[in-house]
C-alpha cells in the first residue's frame, strides 16, 4: 500500500518518512523492494499533495524523525520504529530480534537521534534549537 490513505484493511504498519531526504528515500526504497513491503503503508510526509489527517506539527516531527504506527495504533519513533519495520521484513527479522534481545535499542536510539539532528542541520532544515525540539518525542 503506497501513498494511500484509502485503506481497505488496516496495514500491519504505517511508515511515515521524509521523502525529500535523499538518504531516507534511498533507505525506504530498499525496504520497499521486499514482497512483504506491499502489506505496509508507506507515507511520504514531505509531499504536500497528500491530504493527511495529521496536523502540521506532526508532519514536522515526522520529517525530522522516523515514525511508524502499528495496526493497534501504537507509535514508535527513531530506532524503535526501525526495529518495528525490520520485524515485518523476513531478511531483517533477525536484526529486530537482535537489537531488542541484546537491549542495545536505547543506545541505537540515542545515536539515531544525534544523526537525525545532524541531518537536519546539514540540510539547512532547522537551527540547533529547532532540531532539538523536532527530534525529541
Short mmCIF file of C-alpha atoms in Angstrom, two decimals:
data_model
loop_
_atom_site.label_atom_id
_atom_site.label_comp_id
_atom_site.label_asym_id
_atom_site.label_seq_id
_atom_site.Cartn_x
_atom_site.Cartn_y
_atom_site.Cartn_z
CA UNK A 1 0.00 0.00 0.00
CA UNK A 2 1.89 3.01 -1.19
CA UNK A 3 0.89 6.64 -0.68
CA UNK A 4 -2.73 5.83 0.02
CA UNK A 5 -4.99 6.81 2.85
CA UNK A 6 -7.93 4.95 1.35
CA UNK A 7 -7.02 1.72 3.03
CA UNK A 8 -9.45 -1.19 2.88
CA UNK A 9 -7.80 -3.03 5.74
CA UNK A 10 -5.57 -1.73 8.48
CA UNK A 11 -1.94 -2.26 7.48
CA UNK A 12 0.41 -4.04 9.84
CA UNK A 13 2.50 -0.86 9.94
CA UNK A 14 2.19 2.64 8.58
CA UNK A 15 5.58 4.17 7.90
CA UNK A 16 5.97 7.97 7.94
CA UNK A 17 9.19 9.10 6.27
CA UNK A 18 10.83 12.19 4.81
CA UNK A 19 10.89 11.59 1.07
CA UNK A 20 12.67 14.91 0.48
CA UNK A 21 15.78 13.47 2.14
CA UNK A 22 17.84 11.51 -0.43
CA UNK A 23 19.25 9.18 2.23
CA UNK A 24 15.82 8.50 3.77
CA UNK A 25 14.26 7.97 0.35
CA UNK A 26 17.00 5.52 -0.68
CA UNK A 27 16.61 3.53 2.53
CA UNK A 28 12.82 3.35 2.19
CA UNK A 29 13.15 2.26 -1.44
CA UNK A 30 15.45 -0.52 -0.26
CA UNK A 31 12.82 -1.77 2.21
CA UNK A 32 10.03 -1.43 -0.36
CA UNK A 33 11.74 -3.93 -2.69
CA UNK A 34 10.70 -6.84 -0.46
CA UNK A 35 7.36 -8.51 -1.31
CA UNK A 36 6.19 -8.13 2.32
CA UNK A 37 6.52 -4.36 1.97
CA UNK A 38 3.29 -4.38 -0.05
CA UNK A 39 1.44 -5.20 3.16
CA UNK A 40 2.71 -1.97 4.74
CA UNK A 41 1.51 1.59 4.19
CA UNK A 42 4.31 3.98 3.17
CA UNK A 43 3.58 7.69 3.59
CA UNK A 44 5.99 10.33 2.38
CA UNK A 45 5.23 13.22 4.75
CA UNK A 46 7.23 15.65 2.61
CA UNK A 47 4.60 15.52 -0.14
CA UNK A 48 2.19 18.43 0.06
CA UNK A 49 -0.27 16.88 -2.40
CA UNK A 50 -1.30 14.15 0.02
CA UNK A 51 -4.07 15.09 2.39
CA UNK A 52 -3.16 13.71 5.78
CA UNK A 53 -5.41 13.58 8.76
CA UNK A 54 -2.45 14.92 10.70
CA UNK A 55 -1.54 18.42 11.71
CA UNK A 56 1.47 20.47 10.67
CA UNK A 57 3.24 19.78 13.96
CA UNK A 58 3.16 16.04 13.35
CA UNK A 59 4.32 16.48 9.76
CA UNK A 60 7.29 18.49 11.01
CA UNK A 61 8.20 15.84 13.61
CA UNK A 62 7.78 13.03 11.08
CA UNK A 63 10.08 14.87 8.69
CA UNK A 64 12.70 15.08 11.42
CA UNK A 65 12.50 11.59 12.92
CA UNK A 66 11.38 8.22 11.56
CA UNK A 67 7.86 7.27 12.78
CA UNK A 68 5.75 4.14 12.42
CA UNK A 69 2.31 3.24 13.73
CA UNK A 70 1.21 -0.37 14.13
CA UNK A 71 -2.24 -1.80 13.42
CA UNK A 72 -3.25 -1.31 17.08
CA UNK A 73 -2.43 2.41 16.83
CA UNK A 74 0.78 2.27 18.88
CA UNK A 75 3.51 4.71 17.80
CA UNK A 76 7.25 4.01 17.56
CA UNK A 77 9.95 6.61 16.89
CA UNK A 78 13.59 6.59 15.84
CA UNK A 79 15.47 3.31 16.31
CA UNK A 80 12.38 1.74 17.90
CA UNK A 81 10.50 2.46 14.67
CA UNK A 82 13.23 0.81 12.62
CA UNK A 83 13.03 -2.28 14.84
CA UNK A 84 9.27 -2.46 14.19
CA UNK A 85 9.80 -2.12 10.45
CA UNK A 86 12.57 -4.73 10.45
CA UNK A 87 10.31 -7.18 12.28
CA UNK A 88 7.94 -7.09 9.27
CA UNK A 89 10.60 -7.94 6.69
CA UNK A 90 11.97 -11.51 6.58
CA UNK A 91 15.55 -10.53 5.80
CA UNK A 92 15.59 -8.12 8.73
CA UNK A 93 13.63 -10.06 11.38
CA UNK A 94 16.88 -11.37 12.83
CA UNK A 95 18.14 -7.80 13.23
CA UNK A 96 14.95 -6.71 15.01
CA UNK A 97 15.25 -9.69 17.35
CA UNK A 98 18.92 -8.98 17.97
CA UNK A 99 18.54 -5.27 18.82
CA UNK A 100 15.56 -5.98 21.07
CA UNK A 101 17.08 -9.02 22.76
CA UNK A 102 20.51 -7.53 23.33
CA UNK A 103 19.00 -4.42 24.89
CA UNK A 104 21.04 -2.09 22.70
CA UNK A 105 17.94 -0.39 21.30
CA UNK A 106 18.14 2.59 23.71
CA UNK A 107 21.76 3.19 22.68
CA UNK A 108 20.85 2.90 18.99
CA UNK A 109 18.01 5.36 19.52
CA UNK A 110 20.40 7.80 21.19
CA UNK A 111 22.75 7.56 18.18
CA UNK A 112 19.87 7.83 15.70
CA UNK A 113 18.60 10.99 17.43
CA UNK A 114 22.05 12.58 17.09
CA UNK A 115 22.21 11.56 13.44
CA UNK A 116 18.72 12.96 12.77
CA UNK A 117 19.72 16.32 14.23
CA UNK A 118 22.90 16.37 12.18
CA UNK A 119 20.92 15.52 9.01
CA UNK A 120 18.51 18.39 9.56
CA UNK A 121 21.27 20.87 10.35
CA UNK A 122 23.31 19.72 7.35
CA UNK A 123 20.34 20.12 5.01
CA UNK A 124 19.52 23.55 6.42
CA UNK A 125 16.06 22.43 7.55
CA UNK A 126 16.41 23.80 11.06
CA UNK A 127 18.58 25.54 13.61
CA UNK A 128 20.18 23.76 16.53
CA UNK A 129 17.31 24.68 18.89
CA UNK A 130 14.61 23.70 16.38
CA UNK A 131 16.31 20.35 15.74
CA UNK A 132 16.31 19.55 19.43
CA UNK A 133 12.55 20.13 19.55
CA UNK A 134 11.79 18.25 16.34
CA UNK A 135 13.81 15.13 17.07
CA UNK A 136 12.65 14.64 20.65
CA UNK A 137 9.48 12.64 21.27
#
